[in-house]
Amino acid sequence: MRILVLGSGAREHAIVTALLREQAGHDITVAPGNGGIAADVPVIALDPTNPTLVTEFALDNDIELVVIGPEAPLVAGVADKLRQRGIAVFGPGKAAAALEGSKTFAKRIMDEAGVPTGRAVRAATLEEAVVAIDEFGAPYVVKADGLAAGKGVLVTADREAAMAHASYWLSQGSVLVEEFLEGQEVSLFLLSDGHTVLPLSPAQDYKRLADDDEGPNTGGMGAYSPLPWLPSGFVDEVIDTVALPTVRQLAEEQAPFIGLLYCGLILTDKGIRVIEFNARFGDPETQVVLPRLVTPLSGLLFAAATGELGGQPRPEFSDDVAVTVVLASEGYPDTPVTGREIVGLDTALAIHGVSVAHAATAVSAGRLIATGGRVLSVVATAPDFTEARSRVYRALEAIDLEGGQFRTDIAARVAL
Ligand code: AMP
Ligand code: GLY
């Protein structure tokens, strides 16, 4: 199949790796990609958020499937334009992508569909925010309403900090003040063709920068899959109470969700609650979910894109487990230092079960250079979590990036 993948992160590298693993001889192009992706498949310098440019490229190159990685092209309406021209695309249109792009929209959809989520109040002024902050009490949860690149959510016991966060994001738009939910977090990805959903294997993401969940929220510092501690029936319950009602509600509102419904969930003692939806594969969870996928990815994405998921069996996963640890630049997430050389990848890749998804790299004068905050996603698969952790951390020891930071406790709690 001739496939165009949009995006430039480790998630897109993991998608490309899964497509290449099929050995179906897919013809894959990535726009714009990164240094690591470019070593595997052709990349083109094309703005993935420009609907016209992407559609022209797809038409000129007889692309049979476009896979949209990040949220920005979705919110920019790239999928709509491609669909108008009859091109199969995995990724929702602008209207359904608002599930991620607007927390107010997501809350309304959940309300209408009866999906369990935390109580929340939308505030347009600081006065409204303060009333809500005091009504809910500590710990305080304050969220930017629009896309905020992982920086929009603050969970804090400090009332002043909650108000400062509200004040900052109110200057960009509105905020949501939410009830604090306590419990284990789960990321569950579901493929959707607008009507039917098929679940992938659950994963857990580590959002805080430092060990023991200290430090600021980030885009994600590591992940593992599967989650051996999940109650049986969990996935079916999410399908019945969260995913299908949401997809049906969107279909009813003429905003069909065709793509990846990312359910960010908390398992509270009162049951499952949605903390967020995303309209795309999660990063870094994709780096641990796709290496375990046995069913060919291209067939699943194409079936979703063409409304053919109904009647398909659930995707199959290997019994192996997967752990990923993100290597980030010094100064991430606030002011990442870029331009530093990365060495030792060959030694890391020689370790059995280890692969590396590139997030922000480029090749300059024959050297691999870090170009952003999250630089690499080092992945290990193994029969159990103890071995997977041993492999992934040996690989990280072999990789040298001056000032590089990574968490040392990814999947520690399941590797006992
Ligand atoms: P989000 O960007 O909505 O996923 O939020 C980022 C992180 O903030 C989540 O992964 C949670 O760890 C935390 N969080 C978000 N909403 C809540 C909530 N209502 N209660 C507790 N923690 C939350
Ligand atoms: N891992 C969190 C996200 O992709 O939004």
GROMACS .gro file of C-alpha atoms and ligand atoms in nm:
model
  444
    1MET     CA    1   0.000   0.000   0.000
    2ARG     CA    2   0.117   0.356  -0.066
    3ILE     CA    3   0.099   0.520   0.276
    4LEU     CA    4   0.167   0.877   0.388
    5VAL     CA    5   0.231   0.924   0.761
    6LEU     CA    6   0.209   1.279   0.899
    7GLY     CA    7   0.420   1.377   1.199
    8SER     CA    8   0.773   1.385   1.331
    9GLY     CA    9   0.785   1.216   1.669
   10ALA     CA   10   0.862   0.881   1.828
   11ARG     CA   11   0.494   0.789   1.787
   12GLU     CA   12   0.522   0.825   1.409
   13HIS     CA   13   0.850   0.630   1.412
   14ALA     CA   14   0.673   0.350   1.601
   15ILE     CA   15   0.387   0.355   1.347
   16VAL     CA   16   0.635   0.333   1.058
   17THR     CA   17   0.825   0.051   1.230
   18ALA     CA   18   0.501  -0.147   1.276
   19LEU     CA   19   0.406  -0.096   0.910
   20LEU     CA   20   0.752  -0.204   0.792
   21ARG     CA   21   0.739  -0.513   1.015
   22GLU     CA   22   0.445  -0.645   0.810
   23GLN     CA   23   0.684  -0.725   0.524
   24ALA     CA   24   0.401  -0.639   0.287
   25GLY     CA   25   0.637  -0.409   0.102
   26HIS     CA   26   0.443  -0.093   0.180
   27ASP     CA   27   0.561   0.221   0.010
   28ILE     CA   28   0.579   0.463   0.306
   29THR     CA   29   0.654   0.836   0.306
   30VAL     CA   30   0.662   1.052   0.619
   31ALA     CA   31   0.605   1.428   0.635
   32PRO     CA   32   0.814   1.577   0.783
   33GLY     CA   33   0.969   1.289   0.986
   34ASN     CA   34   1.298   1.318   1.176
   35GLY     CA   35   1.655   1.190   1.162
   36GLY     CA   36   1.567   0.839   1.277
   37ILE     CA   37   1.260   0.801   1.055
   38ALA     CA   38   1.464   0.921   0.756
   39ALA     CA   39   1.703   0.629   0.808
   40ASP     CA   40   1.411   0.387   0.752
   41VAL     CA   41   1.181   0.546   0.489
   42PRO     CA   42   1.173   0.854   0.263
   43VAL     CA   43   1.075   1.178   0.436
   44ILE     CA   44   0.954   1.500   0.276
   45ALA     CA   45   0.968   1.856   0.401
   46LEU     CA   46   0.595   1.921   0.387
   47ASP     CA   47   0.394   2.112   0.647
   48PRO     CA   48   0.163   1.840   0.788
   49THR     CA   49  -0.086   2.101   0.912
   50ASN     CA   50  -0.151   2.248   0.566
   51PRO     CA   51  -0.462   2.073   0.427
   52THR     CA   52  -0.403   2.189   0.069
   53LEU     CA   53  -0.036   2.089   0.050
   54VAL     CA   54  -0.099   1.750   0.211
   55THR     CA   55  -0.392   1.675  -0.021
   56GLU     CA   56  -0.198   1.781  -0.331
   57PHE     CA   57   0.092   1.558  -0.231
   58ALA     CA   58  -0.140   1.264  -0.166
   59LEU     CA   59  -0.314   1.305  -0.503
   60ASP     CA   60   0.010   1.355  -0.698
   61ASN     CA   61   0.163   1.046  -0.542
   62ASP     CA   62  -0.137   0.810  -0.556
   63ILE     CA   63  -0.139   0.773  -0.178
   64GLU     CA   64  -0.388   0.504  -0.074
   65LEU     CA   65  -0.390   0.578   0.299
   66VAL     CA   66  -0.292   0.882   0.505
   67VAL     CA   67  -0.218   0.821   0.873
   68ILE     CA   68  -0.226   1.136   1.085
   69GLY     CA   69   0.000   1.116   1.391
   70PRO     CA   70  -0.029   1.443   1.588
   71GLU     CA   71  -0.328   1.653   1.690
   72ALA     CA   72  -0.234   1.975   1.509
   73PRO     CA   73  -0.318   1.850   1.154
   74LEU     CA   74  -0.647   1.706   1.284
   75VAL     CA   75  -0.753   2.031   1.442
   76ALA     CA   76  -0.642   2.212   1.124
   77GLY     CA   77  -0.888   2.006   0.918
   78VAL     CA   78  -0.635   1.805   0.716
   79ALA     CA   79  -0.847   1.488   0.736
   80ASP     CA   80  -1.158   1.672   0.610
   81LYS     CA   81  -0.981   1.799   0.301
   82LEU     CA   82  -0.833   1.456   0.222
   83ARG     CA   83  -1.172   1.288   0.261
   84GLN     CA   84  -1.337   1.546   0.036
   85ARG     CA   85  -1.095   1.432  -0.235
   86GLY     CA   86  -1.174   1.065  -0.177
   87ILE     CA   87  -0.849   0.971  -0.004
   88ALA     CA   88  -0.867   0.716   0.278
   89VAL     CA   89  -0.744   0.881   0.595
   90PHE     CA   90  -0.690   0.751   0.947
   91GLY     CA   91  -0.766   1.050   1.167
   92PRO     CA   92  -1.085   1.238   1.252
   93GLY     CA   93  -1.204   1.557   1.086
   94LYS     CA   94  -1.189   1.890   1.260
   95ALA     CA   95  -1.533   1.855   1.421
   96ALA     CA   96  -1.459   1.522   1.592
   97ALA     CA   97  -1.101   1.623   1.676
   98ALA     CA   98  -1.251   1.887   1.905
   99LEU     CA   99  -1.284   1.597   2.148
  100GLU     CA  100  -0.914   1.663   2.211
  101GLY     CA  101  -0.896   2.028   2.101
  102SER     CA  102  -1.164   2.156   2.337
  103LYS     CA  103  -1.213   2.018   2.686
  104THR     CA  104  -1.550   2.196   2.705
  105PHE     CA  105  -1.664   2.013   2.391
  106ALA     CA  106  -1.538   1.681   2.530
  107LYS     CA  107  -1.728   1.736   2.856
  108ARG     CA  108  -2.048   1.819   2.669
  109ILE     CA  109  -2.021   1.506   2.454
  110MET     CA  110  -1.959   1.294   2.766
  111ASP     CA  111  -2.254   1.458   2.938
  112GLU     CA  112  -2.488   1.389   2.646
  113ALA     CA  113  -2.361   1.034   2.606
  114GLY     CA  114  -2.367   0.955   2.979
  115VAL     CA  115  -1.995   0.881   2.991
  116PRO     CA  116  -1.847   0.879   3.345
  117THR     CA  117  -1.605   1.167   3.403
  118GLY     CA  118  -1.504   1.409   3.676
  119ARG     CA  119  -1.735   1.700   3.757
  120ALA     CA  120  -1.604   2.017   3.602
  121VAL     CA  121  -1.686   2.386   3.578
  122ARG     CA  122  -1.587   2.605   3.286
  123ALA     CA  123  -1.459   2.946   3.388
  124ALA     CA  124  -1.417   3.246   3.160
  125THR     CA  125  -1.298   3.486   3.430
  126LEU     CA  126  -1.067   3.459   3.729
  127GLU     CA  127  -1.360   3.528   3.963
  128GLU     CA  128  -1.548   3.227   3.823
  129ALA     CA  129  -1.234   3.014   3.845
  130VAL     CA  130  -1.173   3.105   4.209
  131VAL     CA  131  -1.531   3.018   4.305
  132ALA     CA  132  -1.490   2.678   4.138
  133ILE     CA  133  -1.145   2.623   4.291
  134ASP     CA  134  -1.285   2.682   4.639
  135GLU     CA  135  -1.596   2.478   4.575
  136PHE     CA  136  -1.403   2.168   4.470
  137GLY     CA  137  -1.130   2.218   4.731
  138ALA     CA  138  -0.776   2.074   4.736
  139PRO     CA  139  -0.613   1.905   4.555
  140TYR     CA  140  -0.699   2.149   4.279
  141VAL     CA  141  -0.724   2.050   3.911
  142VAL     CA  142  -0.712   2.338   3.662
  143LYS     CA  143  -0.705   2.274   3.287
  144ALA     CA  144  -0.660   2.496   2.984
  145ASP     CA  145  -0.962   2.450   2.758
  146GLY     CA  146  -0.777   2.434   2.425
  147LEU     CA  147  -0.468   2.248   2.299
  148ALA     CA  148  -0.174   2.319   2.529
  149ALA     CA  149   0.097   2.071   2.425
  150GLY     CA  150   0.088   1.886   2.755
  151LYS     CA  151   0.127   2.201   2.963
  152GLY     CA  152  -0.237   2.288   3.020
  153VAL     CA  153  -0.311   2.076   3.326
  154LEU     CA  154  -0.208   2.161   3.680
  155VAL     CA  155  -0.284   1.935   3.974
  156THR     CA  156  -0.173   2.100   4.295
  157ALA     CA  157  -0.244   2.137   4.667
  158ASP     CA  158  -0.134   2.501   4.643
  159ARG     CA  159  -0.431   2.736   4.601
  160GLU     CA  160  -0.210   3.026   4.488
  161ALA     CA  161  -0.051   2.808   4.219
  162ALA     CA  162  -0.396   2.691   4.104
  163MET     CA  163  -0.508   3.052   4.071
  164ALA     CA  164  -0.191   3.156   3.889
  165HIS     CA  165  -0.237   2.868   3.641
  166ALA     CA  166  -0.601   2.968   3.587
  167SER     CA  167  -0.500   3.329   3.541
  168TYR     CA  168  -0.233   3.243   3.282
  169TRP     CA  169  -0.461   3.019   3.073
  170LEU     CA  170  -0.753   3.260   3.101
  171SER     CA  171  -0.534   3.506   2.912
  172GLN     CA  172  -0.533   3.248   2.626
  173GLY     CA  173  -0.901   3.147   2.652
  174SER     CA  174  -1.116   2.968   2.909
  175VAL     CA  175  -1.024   2.710   3.173
  176LEU     CA  176  -1.187   2.409   3.330
  177VAL     CA  177  -1.176   2.352   3.704
  178GLU     CA  178  -1.228   1.986   3.777
  179GLU     CA  179  -1.288   1.755   4.068
  180PHE     CA  180  -0.970   1.567   4.172
  181LEU     CA  181  -0.985   1.199   4.085
  182GLU     CA  182  -0.768   0.944   4.260
  183GLY     CA  183  -0.656   0.608   4.123
  184GLN     CA  184  -0.439   0.432   3.869
  185GLU     CA  185  -0.430   0.585   3.521
  186VAL     CA  186  -0.487   0.381   3.207
  187SER     CA  187  -0.451   0.477   2.842
  188LEU     CA  188  -0.675   0.268   2.621
  189PHE     CA  189  -0.661   0.317   2.244
  190LEU     CA  190  -0.957   0.222   2.027
  191LEU     CA  191  -0.969   0.217   1.650
  192SER     CA  192  -1.292   0.371   1.527
  193ASP     CA  193  -1.453   0.384   1.182
  194GLY     CA  194  -1.721   0.623   1.300
  195HIS     CA  195  -1.956   0.345   1.416
  196THR     CA  196  -1.762   0.044   1.546
  197VAL     CA  197  -1.462   0.038   1.777
  198LEU     CA  198  -1.183  -0.216   1.822
  199PRO     CA  199  -0.958  -0.196   2.129
  200LEU     CA  200  -0.580  -0.213   2.135
  201SER     CA  201  -0.392  -0.333   2.442
  202PRO     CA  202  -0.398  -0.099   2.747
  203ALA     CA  203  -0.088   0.094   2.851
  204GLN     CA  204   0.020   0.319   3.134
  205ASP     CA  205   0.197   0.649   3.076
  206TYR     CA  206   0.425   0.835   3.321
  207LYS     CA  207   0.345   1.203   3.277
  208ARG     CA  208   0.567   1.359   3.543
  209LEU     CA  209   0.929   1.446   3.468
  210ALA     CA  210   1.100   1.278   3.763
  211ASP     CA  211   1.096   0.949   3.955
  212ASP     CA  212   0.812   0.886   4.201
  213ASP     CA  213   0.590   1.119   3.997
  214GLU     CA  214   0.776   1.429   4.108
  215GLY     CA  215   0.832   1.738   3.896
  216PRO     CA  216   0.622   1.901   3.627
  217ASN     CA  217   0.381   1.733   3.385
  218THR     CA  218   0.541   1.648   3.050
  219GLY     CA  219   0.429   1.498   2.722
  220GLY     CA  220   0.512   1.158   2.877
  221MET     CA  221   0.841   1.014   3.008
  222GLY     CA  222   0.777   0.643   2.971
  223ALA     CA  223   0.513   0.374   2.941
  224TYR     CA  224   0.451   0.002   2.964
  225SER     CA  225   0.202  -0.246   2.825
  226PRO     CA  226   0.006  -0.460   2.907
  227LEU     CA  227  -0.129  -0.376   3.255
  228PRO     CA  228  -0.134  -0.704   3.450
  229TRP     CA  229  -0.318  -0.543   3.742
  230LEU     CA  230  -0.629  -0.443   3.545
  231PRO     CA  231  -0.954  -0.608   3.655
  232SER     CA  232  -1.090  -0.859   3.404
  233GLY     CA  233  -1.362  -0.709   3.190
  234PHE     CA  234  -1.198  -0.366   3.202
  235VAL     CA  235  -1.161  -0.327   2.825
  236ASP     CA  236  -1.521  -0.437   2.761
  237GLU     CA  237  -1.647  -0.195   3.022
  238VAL     CA  238  -1.460   0.093   2.857
  239ILE     CA  239  -1.603  -0.005   2.520
  240ASP     CA  240  -1.959  -0.021   2.655
  241THR     CA  241  -1.958   0.278   2.888
  242VAL     CA  242  -1.708   0.514   2.725
  243ALA     CA  243  -1.600   0.446   2.368
  244LEU     CA  244  -1.921   0.336   2.196
  245PRO     CA  245  -2.143   0.600   2.359
  246THR     CA  246  -1.890   0.868   2.260
  247VAL     CA  247  -1.856   0.749   1.902
  248ARG     CA  248  -2.237   0.725   1.869
  249GLN     CA  249  -2.287   1.072   2.010
  250LEU     CA  250  -2.036   1.216   1.763
  251ALA     CA  251  -2.199   1.030   1.473
  252GLU     CA  252  -2.535   1.171   1.576
  253GLU     CA  253  -2.387   1.519   1.566
  254GLN     CA  254  -2.252   1.464   1.213
  255ALA     CA  255  -1.897   1.455   1.346
  256PRO     CA  256  -1.798   1.091   1.284
  257PHE     CA  257  -1.489   0.984   1.472
  258ILE     CA  258  -1.269   0.801   1.220
  259GLY     CA  259  -0.930   0.733   1.370
  260LEU     CA  260  -0.781   0.659   1.707
  261LEU     CA  261  -0.992   0.731   2.013
  262TYR     CA  262  -0.748   0.764   2.301
  263CYS     CA  263  -0.929   0.718   2.630
  264GLY     CA  264  -0.730   0.860   2.923
  265LEU     CA  265  -0.892   0.695   3.224
  266ILE     CA  266  -0.862   0.684   3.600
  267LEU     CA  267  -0.968   0.375   3.788
  268THR     CA  268  -1.123   0.532   4.099
  269ASP     CA  269  -1.279   0.341   4.385
  270LYS     CA  270  -1.614   0.448   4.241
  271GLY     CA  271  -1.533   0.305   3.898
  272ILE     CA  272  -1.383   0.415   3.568
  273ARG     CA  273  -1.368   0.790   3.497
  274VAL     CA  274  -1.249   0.963   3.181
  275ILE     CA  275  -0.988   1.232   3.246
  276GLU     CA  276  -0.930   1.316   2.885
  277PHE     CA  277  -0.983   1.208   2.528
  278ASN     CA  278  -0.725   1.245   2.258
  279ALA     CA  279  -0.804   1.211   1.890
  280ARG     CA  280  -0.479   1.032   1.799
  281PHE     CA  281  -0.230   0.771   1.915
  282GLY     CA  282  -0.063   0.860   2.246
  283ASP     CA  283   0.304   0.927   2.278
  284PRO     CA  284   0.486   0.736   2.438
  285GLU     CA  285   0.217   0.467   2.479
  286THR     CA  286   0.221   0.385   2.106
  287GLN     CA  287   0.586   0.282   2.142
  288VAL     CA  288   0.481  -0.001   2.379
  289VAL     CA  289   0.147  -0.095   2.222
  290LEU     CA  290   0.249  -0.135   1.856
  291PRO     CA  291   0.557  -0.356   1.910
  292ARG     CA  292   0.321  -0.609   2.073
  293LEU     CA  293   0.062  -0.594   1.795
  294VAL     CA  294   0.045  -0.917   1.595
  295THR     CA  295  -0.240  -0.822   1.358
  296PRO     CA  296  -0.108  -0.620   1.060
  297LEU     CA  297  -0.145  -0.251   1.144
  298SER     CA  298  -0.209  -0.132   0.788
  299GLY     CA  299  -0.518  -0.351   0.755
  300LEU     CA  300  -0.662  -0.215   1.078
  301LEU     CA  301  -0.597   0.150   0.991
  302PHE     CA  302  -0.734   0.107   0.638
  303ALA     CA  303  -1.047  -0.072   0.765
  304ALA     CA  304  -1.108   0.212   1.011
  305ALA     CA  305  -1.049   0.474   0.742
  306THR     CA  306  -1.294   0.307   0.503
  307GLY     CA  307  -1.574   0.226   0.748
  308GLU     CA  308  -1.503  -0.147   0.749
  309LEU     CA  309  -1.423  -0.228   1.112
  310GLY     CA  310  -1.759  -0.398   1.170
  311GLY     CA  311  -1.722  -0.777   1.180
  312GLN     CA  312  -1.344  -0.763   1.213
  313PRO     CA  313  -1.192  -0.965   1.498
  314ARG     CA  314  -1.020  -0.779   1.781
  315PRO     CA  315  -0.653  -0.707   1.714
  316GLU     CA  316  -0.418  -0.967   1.861
  317PHE     CA  317  -0.120  -0.894   2.082
  318SER     CA  318   0.188  -1.095   2.171
  319ASP     CA  319   0.232  -1.223   2.528
  320ASP     CA  320   0.559  -1.032   2.547
  321VAL     CA  321   0.554  -0.714   2.750
  322ALA     CA  322   0.700  -0.381   2.641
  323VAL     CA  323   0.858  -0.094   2.833
  324THR     CA  324   0.966   0.240   2.694
  325VAL     CA  325   1.177   0.507   2.862
  326VAL     CA  326   1.204   0.853   2.710
  327LEU     CA  327   1.544   1.020   2.693
  328ALA     CA  328   1.489   1.397   2.717
  329SER     CA  329   1.723   1.690   2.670
  330GLU     CA  330   1.865   1.892   2.957
  331GLY     CA  331   1.615   2.162   3.053
  332TYR     CA  332   1.307   1.971   2.929
  333PRO     CA  333   1.017   2.051   2.955
  334ASP     CA  334   1.068   2.427   2.996
  335THR     CA  335   1.380   2.513   2.796
  336PRO     CA  336   1.532   2.206   2.632
  337VAL     CA  337   1.893   2.239   2.519
  338THR     CA  338   1.920   2.129   2.156
  339GLY     CA  339   2.204   2.064   1.914
  340ARG     CA  340   2.391   1.810   2.127
  341GLU     CA  341   2.526   1.488   1.980
  342ILE     CA  342   2.379   1.147   2.064
  343VAL     CA  343   2.619   0.852   2.063
  344GLY     CA  344   2.601   0.484   2.151
  345LEU     CA  345   2.283   0.389   1.967
  346ASP     CA  346   2.449   0.093   1.795
  347THR     CA  347   2.551  -0.057   2.129
  348ALA     CA  348   2.200  -0.004   2.264
  349LEU     CA  349   2.037  -0.160   1.958
  350ALA     CA  350   2.260  -0.468   1.986
  351ILE     CA  351   2.079  -0.561   2.309
  352HIS     CA  352   1.819  -0.831   2.243
  353GLY     CA  353   1.463  -0.696   2.226
  354VAL     CA  354   1.570  -0.330   2.218
  355SER     CA  355   1.459  -0.077   1.957
  356VAL     CA  356   1.473   0.300   1.949
  357ALA     CA  357   1.199   0.530   1.823
  358HIS     CA  358   1.337   0.874   1.740
  359ALA     CA  359   1.142   1.174   1.869
  360ALA     CA  360   1.355   1.481   1.801
  361THR     CA  361   1.671   1.398   1.610
  362ALA     CA  362   1.843   1.511   1.295
  363VAL     CA  363   2.156   1.401   1.117
  364SER     CA  364   2.404   1.683   1.072
  365ALA     CA  365   2.745   1.629   0.911
  366GLY     CA  366   2.710   1.257   0.974
  367ARG     CA  367   2.635   1.303   1.345
  368LEU     CA  368   2.304   1.237   1.519
  369ILE     CA  369   2.187   1.554   1.694
  370ALA     CA  370   1.908   1.617   1.948
  371THR     CA  371   1.667   1.878   1.812
  372GLY     CA  372   1.404   1.902   2.085
  373GLY     CA  373   1.278   1.810   2.432
  374ARG     CA  374   1.190   1.444   2.407
  375VAL     CA  375   1.475   1.302   2.198
  376LEU     CA  376   1.443   0.924   2.190
  377SER     CA  377   1.200   0.663   2.309
  378VAL     CA  378   1.405   0.356   2.400
  379VAL     CA  379   1.185   0.044   2.385
  380ALA     CA  380   1.242  -0.310   2.511
  381THR     CA  381   1.020  -0.612   2.468
  382ALA     CA  382   1.074  -0.924   2.678
  383PRO     CA  383   0.880  -1.217   2.828
  384ASP     CA  384   0.842  -1.028   3.158
  385PHE     CA  385   0.876  -0.679   3.302
  386THR     CA  386   1.192  -0.750   3.503
  387GLU     CA  387   1.374  -0.849   3.185
  388ALA     CA  388   1.220  -0.567   2.981
  389ARG     CA  389   1.335  -0.312   3.240
  390SER     CA  390   1.681  -0.465   3.253
  391ARG     CA  391   1.708  -0.440   2.874
  392VAL     CA  392   1.573  -0.087   2.842
  393TYR     CA  393   1.797   0.053   3.117
  394ARG     CA  394   2.108  -0.125   2.983
  395ALA     CA  395   2.028   0.038   2.649
  396LEU     CA  396   1.998   0.381   2.815
  397GLU     CA  397   2.333   0.332   2.986
  398ALA     CA  398   2.488   0.272   2.645
  399ILE     CA  399   2.344   0.595   2.500
  400ASP     CA  400   2.523   0.921   2.567
  401LEU     CA  401   2.357   1.263   2.543
  402GLU     CA  402   2.513   1.537   2.754
  403GLY     CA  403   2.264   1.652   3.019
  404GLY     CA  404   2.012   1.387   2.907
  405GLN     CA  405   1.737   1.304   3.159
  406PHE     CA  406   1.525   0.995   3.201
  407ARG     CA  407   1.315   0.832   3.472
  408THR     CA  408   1.453   0.520   3.639
  409ASP     CA  409   1.122   0.385   3.772
  410ILE     CA  410   0.925   0.309   3.455
  411ALA     CA  411   0.729  -0.016   3.505
  412ALA     CA  412   0.907  -0.071   3.839
  413ARG     CA  413   0.580  -0.140   4.016
  414VAL     CA  414   0.491  -0.430   3.783
  415ALA     CA  415   0.840  -0.582   3.779
  416LEU     CA  416   0.838  -0.712   4.136
  417AMP     P1  417  -0.458   1.550   3.086
  417AMP     O1  418  -0.373   1.638   2.998
  417AMP     O2  419  -0.600   1.589   3.096
  417AMP     O3  420  -0.435   1.404   3.061
  417AMP     O4  421  -0.397   1.568   3.231
  417AMP     C1  422  -0.261   1.542   3.258
  417AMP     C2  423  -0.249   1.465   3.386
  417AMP     O5  424  -0.304   1.539   3.495
  417AMP     C3  425  -0.325   1.334   3.387
  417AMP     O6  426  -0.254   1.232   3.328
  417AMP     C4  427  -0.348   1.313   3.533
  417AMP     O7  428  -0.232   1.256   3.593
  417AMP     C5  429  -0.367   1.451   3.585
  417AMP     N1  430  -0.511   1.480   3.594
  417AMP     C6  431  -0.590   1.533   3.498
  417AMP     N2  432  -0.717   1.548   3.542
  417AMP     C7  433  -0.718   1.503   3.668
  417AMP     C8  434  -0.819   1.491   3.768
  417AMP     N3  435  -0.944   1.530   3.747
  417AMP     N4  436  -0.783   1.438   3.886
  417AMP     C9  437  -0.657   1.398   3.910
  417AMP     N5  438  -0.557   1.407   3.821
  417AMP    C10  439  -0.586   1.459   3.701
  418GLY     N1  440   0.092   1.027   2.648
  418GLY     C1  441   0.000   1.131   2.653
  418GLY     C2  442  -0.045   1.181   2.523
  418GLY     O1  443  -0.009   1.129   2.419
  418GLY     O2  444  -0.121   1.275   2.520
   0.00000   0.00000   0.00000
